[in-house]
PDB file of C-alpha atoms in Angstrom:
ATOM      1  CA  UNK F   1       6.614   9.917 -19.475  1.00  0.00           C
ATOM      2  CA  UNK F   2       5.798   8.580 -16.016  1.00  0.00           C
ATOM      3  CA  UNK F   3       8.348   7.597 -13.346  1.00  0.00           C
ATOM      4  CA  UNK F   4       7.737   6.195  -9.911  1.00  0.00           C
ATOM      5  CA  UNK F   5      10.540   7.464  -7.517  1.00  0.00           C
ATOM      6  CA  UNK F   6      11.560   4.843  -5.149  1.00  0.00           C
ATOM      7  CA  UNK F   7      10.837   5.476  -1.418  1.00  0.00           C
ATOM      8  CA  UNK F   8      13.828   6.058   0.830  1.00  0.00           C
ATOM      9  CA  UNK F   9      14.545   3.551   3.436  1.00  0.00           C
ATOM     10  CA  UNK F  10      16.327   5.349   6.452  1.00  0.00           C
ATOM     11  CA  UNK F  11      15.974   2.245   8.516  1.00  0.00           C
ATOM     12  CA  UNK F  12      18.617   0.257   6.556  1.00  0.00           C
ATOM     13  CA  UNK F  13      22.039   1.432   7.564  1.00  0.00           C
ATOM     14  CA  UNK F  14      23.584  -0.183   4.586  1.00  0.00           C
ATOM     15  CA  UNK F  15      21.657   1.780   2.227  1.00  0.00           C
ATOM     16  CA  UNK F  16      21.572   5.344   3.889  1.00  0.00           C
ATOM     17  CA  UNK F  17      23.493   5.524   6.943  1.00  0.00           C
ATOM     18  CA  UNK F  18      21.646   7.802   9.257  1.00  0.00           C
ATOM     19  CA  UNK F  19      24.810   8.881  11.222  1.00  0.00           C
ATOM     20  CA  UNK F  20      26.820  10.136   8.210  1.00  0.00           C
ATOM     21  CA  UNK F  21      23.854  11.970   6.787  1.00  0.00           C
ATOM     22  CA  UNK F  22      23.173  13.490  10.254  1.00  0.00           C
ATOM     23  CA  UNK F  23      26.753  14.453  10.571  1.00  0.00           C
ATOM     24  CA  UNK F  24      26.562  15.948   6.945  1.00  0.00           C
ATOM     25  CA  UNK F  25      23.381  18.016   7.837  1.00  0.00           C
ATOM     26  CA  UNK F  26      24.993  19.399  10.961  1.00  0.00           C
ATOM     27  CA  UNK F  27      28.234  20.481   9.104  1.00  0.00           C
ATOM     28  CA  UNK F  28      26.005  21.930   6.374  1.00  0.00           C
ATOM     29  CA  UNK F  29      24.040  24.116   9.028  1.00  0.00           C
ATOM     30  CA  UNK F  30      27.177  24.944  11.061  1.00  0.00           C
ATOM     31  CA  UNK F  31      29.376  26.126   8.249  1.00  0.00           C
ATOM     32  CA  UNK F  32      27.739  29.592   7.670  1.00  0.00           C
ATOM     33  CA  UNK F  33      27.511  29.969  11.489  1.00  0.00           C
ATOM     34  CA  UNK F  34      31.186  29.597  12.052  1.00  0.00           C
ATOM     35  CA  UNK F  35      32.489  31.203   8.814  1.00  0.00           C
ATOM     36  CA  UNK F  36      34.377  34.182   9.822  1.00  0.00           C
ATOM     37  CA  UNK F  37      34.625  33.685  13.618  1.00  0.00           C
ATOM     38  CA  UNK F  38      36.555  30.503  13.466  1.00  0.00           C
ATOM     39  CA  UNK F  39      39.890  30.172  11.630  1.00  0.00           C
ATOM     40  CA  UNK F  40      40.471  29.144   8.019  1.00  0.00           C
ATOM     41  CA  UNK F  41      41.444  25.609   9.108  1.00  0.00           C
ATOM     42  CA  UNK F  42      38.191  25.065  11.104  1.00  0.00           C
ATOM     43  CA  UNK F  43      35.867  26.732   8.551  1.00  0.00           C
ATOM     44  CA  UNK F  44      37.523  24.780   5.707  1.00  0.00           C
ATOM     45  CA  UNK F  45      37.114  21.390   7.674  1.00  0.00           C
ATOM     46  CA  UNK F  46      33.515  21.840   8.526  1.00  0.00           C
ATOM     47  CA  UNK F  47      32.606  22.976   5.105  1.00  0.00           C
ATOM     48  CA  UNK F  48      34.657  19.877   3.739  1.00  0.00           C
ATOM     49  CA  UNK F  49      32.721  17.531   6.006  1.00  0.00           C
ATOM     50  CA  UNK F  50      29.147  18.845   4.767  1.00  0.00           C
ATOM     51  CA  UNK F  51      29.662  16.958   1.434  1.00  0.00           C
ATOM     52  CA  UNK F  52      32.480  14.839   2.388  1.00  0.00           C
ATOM     53  CA  UNK F  53      30.230  12.827   4.718  1.00  0.00           C
ATOM     54  CA  UNK F  54      27.906  12.339   1.736  1.00  0.00           C
ATOM     55  CA  UNK F  55      30.836  10.815   0.025  1.00  0.00           C
ATOM     56  CA  UNK F  56      31.360   8.467   3.038  1.00  0.00           C
ATOM     57  CA  UNK F  57      27.665   7.604   2.962  1.00  0.00           C
ATOM     58  CA  UNK F  58      27.943   6.505  -0.655  1.00  0.00           C
ATOM     59  CA  UNK F  59      30.477   3.938   0.070  1.00  0.00           C
ATOM     60  CA  UNK F  60      27.944   2.262   2.169  1.00  0.00           C
ATOM     61  CA  UNK F  61      25.369   1.729  -0.572  1.00  0.00           C
ATOM     62  CA  UNK F  62      24.943  -1.990  -1.536  1.00  0.00           C
ATOM     63  CA  UNK F  63      25.937  -1.669  -5.066  1.00  0.00           C
ATOM     64  CA  UNK F  64      29.360  -1.687  -6.875  1.00  0.00           C
ATOM     65  CA  UNK F  65      28.437   1.598  -8.607  1.00  0.00           C
ATOM     66  CA  UNK F  66      28.533   3.344  -5.177  1.00  0.00           C
ATOM     67  CA  UNK F  67      32.143   4.420  -5.966  1.00  0.00           C
ATOM     68  CA  UNK F  68      30.854   6.504  -8.774  1.00  0.00           C
ATOM     69  CA  UNK F  69      28.695   8.618  -6.421  1.00  0.00           C
ATOM     70  CA  UNK F  70      31.438   8.736  -3.902  1.00  0.00           C
ATOM     71  CA  UNK F  71      33.822  10.134  -6.268  1.00  0.00           C
ATOM     72  CA  UNK F  72      31.420  12.757  -7.277  1.00  0.00           C
ATOM     73  CA  UNK F  73      30.760  13.849  -3.865  1.00  0.00           C
ATOM     74  CA  UNK F  74      34.422  13.720  -2.967  1.00  0.00           C
ATOM     75  CA  UNK F  75      35.345  16.033  -5.601  1.00  0.00           C
ATOM     76  CA  UNK F  76      32.898  18.384  -4.338  1.00  0.00           C
ATOM     77  CA  UNK F  77      34.026  18.293  -0.823  1.00  0.00           C
ATOM     78  CA  UNK F  78      37.737  18.895  -2.152  1.00  0.00           C
ATOM     79  CA  UNK F  79      36.380  21.814  -4.171  1.00  0.00           C
ATOM     80  CA  UNK F  80      34.752  23.361  -0.988  1.00  0.00           C
ATOM     81  CA  UNK F  81      37.822  22.973   1.058  1.00  0.00           C
ATOM     82  CA  UNK F  82      40.146  24.484  -1.644  1.00  0.00           C
ATOM     83  CA  UNK F  83      37.579  27.380  -2.346  1.00  0.00           C
ATOM     84  CA  UNK F  84      37.960  28.287   1.433  1.00  0.00           C
ATOM     85  CA  UNK F  85      41.704  28.549   1.305  1.00  0.00           C
ATOM     86  CA  UNK F  86      43.001  32.014  -0.068  1.00  0.00           C
ATOM     87  CA  UNK F  87      44.863  31.659  -3.416  1.00  0.00           C
ATOM     88  CA  UNK F  88      43.298  28.194  -4.411  1.00  0.00           C
ATOM     89  CA  UNK F  89      40.206  29.579  -6.193  1.00  0.00           C
ATOM     90  CA  UNK F  90      41.217  27.778  -9.546  1.00  0.00           C
ATOM     91  CA  UNK F  91      42.227  24.620  -7.801  1.00  0.00           C
ATOM     92  CA  UNK F  92      38.900  24.498  -6.200  1.00  0.00           C
ATOM     93  CA  UNK F  93      37.098  25.186  -9.524  1.00  0.00           C
ATOM     94  CA  UNK F  94      39.088  22.442 -11.087  1.00  0.00           C
ATOM     95  CA  UNK F  95      38.019  19.918  -8.402  1.00  0.00           C
ATOM     96  CA  UNK F  96      34.384  20.818  -9.057  1.00  0.00           C
ATOM     97  CA  UNK F  97      34.961  20.493 -12.837  1.00  0.00           C
ATOM     98  CA  UNK F  98      36.359  16.895 -12.360  1.00  0.00           C
ATOM     99  CA  UNK F  99      33.303  16.064 -10.372  1.00  0.00           C
ATOM    100  CA  UNK F 100      30.958  17.425 -13.020  1.00  0.00           C
ATOM    101  CA  UNK F 101      32.911  15.400 -15.662  1.00  0.00           C
ATOM    102  CA  UNK F 102      32.689  12.099 -13.576  1.00  0.00           C
ATOM    103  CA  UNK F 103      29.012  12.821 -13.119  1.00  0.00           C
ATOM    104  CA  UNK F 104      28.413  13.322 -16.857  1.00  0.00           C
ATOM    105  CA  UNK F 105      29.938  10.036 -17.581  1.00  0.00           C
ATOM    106  CA  UNK F 106      28.266   8.159 -14.842  1.00  0.00           C
ATOM    107  CA  UNK F 107      24.648   9.641 -15.608  1.00  0.00           C
ATOM    108  CA  UNK F 108      25.181   8.744 -19.307  1.00  0.00           C
ATOM    109  CA  UNK F 109      25.708   5.136 -18.380  1.00  0.00           C
ATOM    110  CA  UNK F 110      22.296   5.380 -16.896  1.00  0.00           C
ATOM    111  CA  UNK F 111      20.422   7.102 -19.769  1.00  0.00           C
ATOM    112  CA  UNK F 112      16.860   6.350 -20.747  1.00  0.00           C
ATOM    113  CA  UNK F 113      14.651   6.795 -23.727  1.00  0.00           C
ATOM    114  CA  UNK F 114      13.669  10.443 -23.495  1.00  0.00           C
ATOM    115  CA  UNK F 115      10.871  12.370 -25.163  1.00  0.00           C
ATOM    116  CA  UNK F 116      11.343  15.358 -27.383  1.00  0.00           C
ATOM    117  CA  UNK F 117      10.364  17.849 -24.707  1.00  0.00           C
ATOM    118  CA  UNK F 118      13.034  16.341 -22.365  1.00  0.00           C
ATOM    119  CA  UNK F 119      15.836  16.683 -25.142  1.00  0.00           C
ATOM    120  CA  UNK F 120      14.653  20.326 -25.710  1.00  0.00           C
ATOM    121  CA  UNK F 121      14.917  20.923 -21.937  1.00  0.00           C
ATOM    122  CA  UNK F 122      18.450  19.414 -21.887  1.00  0.00           C
ATOM    123  CA  UNK F 123      19.436  21.821 -24.846  1.00  0.00           C
ATOM    124  CA  UNK F 124      18.103  24.662 -22.848  1.00  0.00           C
ATOM    125  CA  UNK F 125      19.968  23.946 -19.947  1.00  0.00           C
ATOM    126  CA  UNK F 126      23.286  23.651 -21.917  1.00  0.00           C
ATOM    127  CA  UNK F 127      22.644  26.981 -23.697  1.00  0.00           C
ATOM    128  CA  UNK F 128      22.090  28.628 -20.324  1.00  0.00           C
ATOM    129  CA  UNK F 129      25.405  27.229 -19.256  1.00  0.00           C
ATOM    130  CA  UNK F 130      27.013  28.820 -22.214  1.00  0.00           C
ATOM    131  CA  UNK F 131      25.163  32.184 -21.726  1.00  0.00           C
ATOM    132  CA  UNK F 132      25.235  32.459 -18.018  1.00  0.00           C
ATOM    133  CA  UNK F 133      28.858  33.869 -17.396  1.00  0.00           C
ATOM    134  CA  UNK F 134      28.330  36.548 -19.843  1.00  0.00           C
ATOM    135  CA  UNK F 135      24.957  37.582 -18.357  1.00  0.00           C
ATOM    136  CA  UNK F 136      26.086  37.801 -14.656  1.00  0.00           C
ATOM    137  CA  UNK F 137      29.760  38.194 -14.600  1.00  0.00           C
ATOM    138  CA  UNK F 138      31.191  41.437 -13.556  1.00  0.00           C
ATOM    139  CA  UNK F 139      32.789  43.664 -16.231  1.00  0.00           C
ATOM    140  CA  UNK F 140      36.238  42.691 -17.228  1.00  0.00           C
ATOM    141  CA  UNK F 141      36.029  39.095 -16.234  1.00  0.00           C
ATOM    142  CA  UNK F 142      37.822  36.500 -17.943  1.00  0.00           C
ATOM    143  CA  UNK F 143      34.778  34.682 -19.469  1.00  0.00           C
ATOM    144  CA  UNK F 144      36.433  31.588 -21.234  1.00  0.00           C
ATOM    145  CA  UNK F 145      37.241  29.730 -18.057  1.00  0.00           C
ATOM    146  CA  UNK F 146      33.899  30.628 -16.422  1.00  0.00           C
ATOM    147  CA  UNK F 147      32.184  29.481 -19.594  1.00  0.00           C
ATOM    148  CA  UNK F 148      33.965  26.127 -19.756  1.00  0.00           C
ATOM    149  CA  UNK F 149      33.080  25.492 -16.046  1.00  0.00           C
ATOM    150  CA  UNK F 150      29.424  26.565 -16.528  1.00  0.00           C
ATOM    151  CA  UNK F 151      28.722  24.265 -19.511  1.00  0.00           C
ATOM    152  CA  UNK F 152      30.334  21.432 -17.630  1.00  0.00           C
ATOM    153  CA  UNK F 153      27.870  22.315 -14.551  1.00  0.00           C
ATOM    154  CA  UNK F 154      24.852  22.577 -16.940  1.00  0.00           C
ATOM    155  CA  UNK F 155      25.846  19.312 -18.921  1.00  0.00           C
ATOM    156  CA  UNK F 156      25.814  17.519 -15.603  1.00  0.00           C
ATOM    157  CA  UNK F 157      22.333  18.670 -14.996  1.00  0.00           C
ATOM    158  CA  UNK F 158      21.341  17.752 -18.507  1.00  0.00           C
ATOM    159  CA  UNK F 159      22.794  14.408 -18.191  1.00  0.00           C
ATOM    160  CA  UNK F 160      20.687  13.892 -14.854  1.00  0.00           C
ATOM    161  CA  UNK F 161      17.467  14.956 -16.734  1.00  0.00           C
ATOM    162  CA  UNK F 162      18.067  12.303 -19.470  1.00  0.00           C
ATOM    163  CA  UNK F 163      19.001   9.639 -17.057  1.00  0.00           C
ATOM    164  CA  UNK F 164      16.879   7.144 -15.123  1.00  0.00           C
ATOM    165  CA  UNK F 165      17.631   8.646 -11.745  1.00  0.00           C
ATOM    166  CA  UNK F 166      14.747  10.171  -9.869  1.00  0.00           C
ATOM    167  CA  UNK F 167      13.790  13.795 -10.291  1.00  0.00           C
ATOM    168  CA  UNK F 168      15.026  14.471  -6.777  1.00  0.00           C
ATOM    169  CA  UNK F 169      18.463  14.327  -8.196  1.00  0.00           C
ATOM    170  CA  UNK F 170      17.609  16.782 -10.979  1.00  0.00           C
ATOM    171  CA  UNK F 171      16.231  19.309  -8.485  1.00  0.00           C
ATOM    172  CA  UNK F 172      19.495  19.029  -6.735  1.00  0.00           C
ATOM    173  CA  UNK F 173      21.402  19.868  -9.846  1.00  0.00           C
ATOM    174  CA  UNK F 174      19.279  22.944 -10.655  1.00  0.00           C
ATOM    175  CA  UNK F 175      19.973  24.115  -7.182  1.00  0.00           C
ATOM    176  CA  UNK F 176      23.781  23.728  -7.795  1.00  0.00           C
ATOM    177  CA  UNK F 177      23.262  25.860 -11.001  1.00  0.00           C
ATOM    178  CA  UNK F 178      21.594  28.588  -8.936  1.00  0.00           C
ATOM    179  CA  UNK F 179      24.230  28.600  -6.209  1.00  0.00           C
ATOM    180  CA  UNK F 180      27.005  28.934  -8.836  1.00  0.00           C
ATOM    181  CA  UNK F 181      24.966  31.893 -10.609  1.00  0.00           C
ATOM    182  CA  UNK F 182      24.581  33.653  -7.386  1.00  0.00           C
ATOM    183  CA  UNK F 183      28.186  33.011  -6.586  1.00  0.00           C
ATOM    184  CA  UNK F 184      29.230  34.707  -9.941  1.00  0.00           C
ATOM    185  CA  UNK F 185      26.881  37.536  -9.164  1.00  0.00           C
ATOM    186  CA  UNK F 186      28.464  38.215  -6.020  1.00  0.00           C
ATOM    187  CA  UNK F 187      31.834  38.434  -7.733  1.00  0.00           C
ATOM    188  CA  UNK F 188      30.243  41.526  -9.588  1.00  0.00           C
ATOM    189  CA  UNK F 189      28.750  43.060  -6.455  1.00  0.00           C
ATOM    190  CA  UNK F 190      25.087  42.049  -7.603  1.00  0.00           C
ATOM    191  CA  UNK F 191      23.526  40.844  -4.216  1.00  0.00           C
ATOM    192  CA  UNK F 192      20.096  39.549  -3.397  1.00  0.00           C
ATOM    193  CA  UNK F 193      19.459  41.326  -0.250  1.00  0.00           C
ATOM    194  CA  UNK F 194      22.529  42.030   1.969  1.00  0.00           C
ATOM    195  CA  UNK F 195      25.910  40.403   1.832  1.00  0.00           C
ATOM    196  CA  UNK F 196      24.999  38.080   4.518  1.00  0.00           C
ATOM    197  CA  UNK F 197      21.728  36.940   2.989  1.00  0.00           C
ATOM    198  CA  UNK F 198      23.284  36.474  -0.187  1.00  0.00           C
ATOM    199  CA  UNK F 199      26.077  34.355   1.277  1.00  0.00           C
ATOM    200  CA  UNK F 200      23.311  32.176   2.938  1.00  0.00           C
ATOM    201  CA  UNK F 201      21.606  31.698  -0.423  1.00  0.00           C
ATOM    202  CA  UNK F 202      24.891  30.632  -2.114  1.00  0.00           C
ATOM    203  CA  UNK F 203      25.690  28.194   0.518  1.00  0.00           C
ATOM    204  CA  UNK F 204      22.295  26.494   1.194  1.00  0.00           C
ATOM    205  CA  UNK F 205      21.167  26.250  -2.471  1.00  0.00           C
ATOM    206  CA  UNK F 206      24.632  24.576  -3.112  1.00  0.00           C
ATOM    207  CA  UNK F 207      24.455  22.147  -0.103  1.00  0.00           C
ATOM    208  CA  UNK F 208      20.870  21.300  -0.596  1.00  0.00           C
ATOM    209  CA  UNK F 209      21.675  20.633  -4.129  1.00  0.00           C
ATOM    210  CA  UNK F 210      24.368  18.128  -3.360  1.00  0.00           C
ATOM    211  CA  UNK F 211      22.278  16.556  -0.871  1.00  0.00           C
ATOM    212  CA  UNK F 212      19.398  16.062  -3.052  1.00  0.00           C
ATOM    213  CA  UNK F 213      21.657  14.763  -5.867  1.00  0.00           C
ATOM    214  CA  UNK F 214      22.975  12.309  -3.306  1.00  0.00           C
ATOM    215  CA  UNK F 215      19.787  11.160  -2.148  1.00  0.00           C
ATOM    216  CA  UNK F 216      18.067  10.941  -5.561  1.00  0.00           C
ATOM    217  CA  UNK F 217      21.033   8.935  -7.072  1.00  0.00           C
ATOM    218  CA  UNK F 218      21.653   6.842  -3.993  1.00  0.00           C
ATOM    219  CA  UNK F 219      17.858   5.995  -4.186  1.00  0.00           C
ATOM    220  CA  UNK F 220      17.967   5.055  -7.877  1.00  0.00           C
ATOM    221  CA  UNK F 221      21.043   2.829  -7.379  1.00  0.00           C
ATOM    222  CA  UNK F 222      19.737   0.855  -4.075  1.00  0.00           C
ATOM    223  CA  UNK F 223      16.085   0.314  -5.607  1.00  0.00           C
ATOM    224  CA  UNK F 224      16.882  -0.349  -9.154  1.00  0.00           C
ATOM    225  CA  UNK F 225      15.382   2.665 -10.889  1.00  0.00           C
ATOM    226  CA  UNK F 226      18.839   2.967 -12.545  1.00  0.00           C
ATOM    227  CA  UNK F 227      20.349  -0.142 -14.082  1.00  0.00           C
TER     228      UNK F 227
END
């Protein structure tokens, strides 16, 4: 299987508005720096802007299908804000689940003829989604809600694998999975390095994942890789 990923044109503001992307990057870098010293409202705002500005950038794409990508990113931004507010963990998880469901529907609309190896890889991703909560969750955790979410997340990545979108987006989805796995590990006290280092891994694998999903899908829509 061969796929030629389209080049990204940062010179065309209608395709990839540089200002919005720069703002997203600034918020993505700033969030872990202010998380803690700043109040809940400020940190939630900055965290939401990191992916929220990607949603805004998606609305500038020159294709009617931009609203799908905007909705996917907006659901992630909403989830980010809700997760940052005490007591709203499940509401945040629900927002992310809605985004994953929307993404699955969208990527399935752009599926391509895939080979046997790719279908096997998609099945492996789904199986990991079913197994991950039991493997990395702390003892006593209610596994059913985590399993539903994990399967949705991995189904999103599998749908990207079997879609026409550039592989850049798939790399982003896999980073998203890594971030959530690290997040669940932290709930059980299993850290990679110290708490600060682990937190940085959780955030930057998530944010970079969302950014790569955005860039890959936007490139596919703008250049005609996905039809």
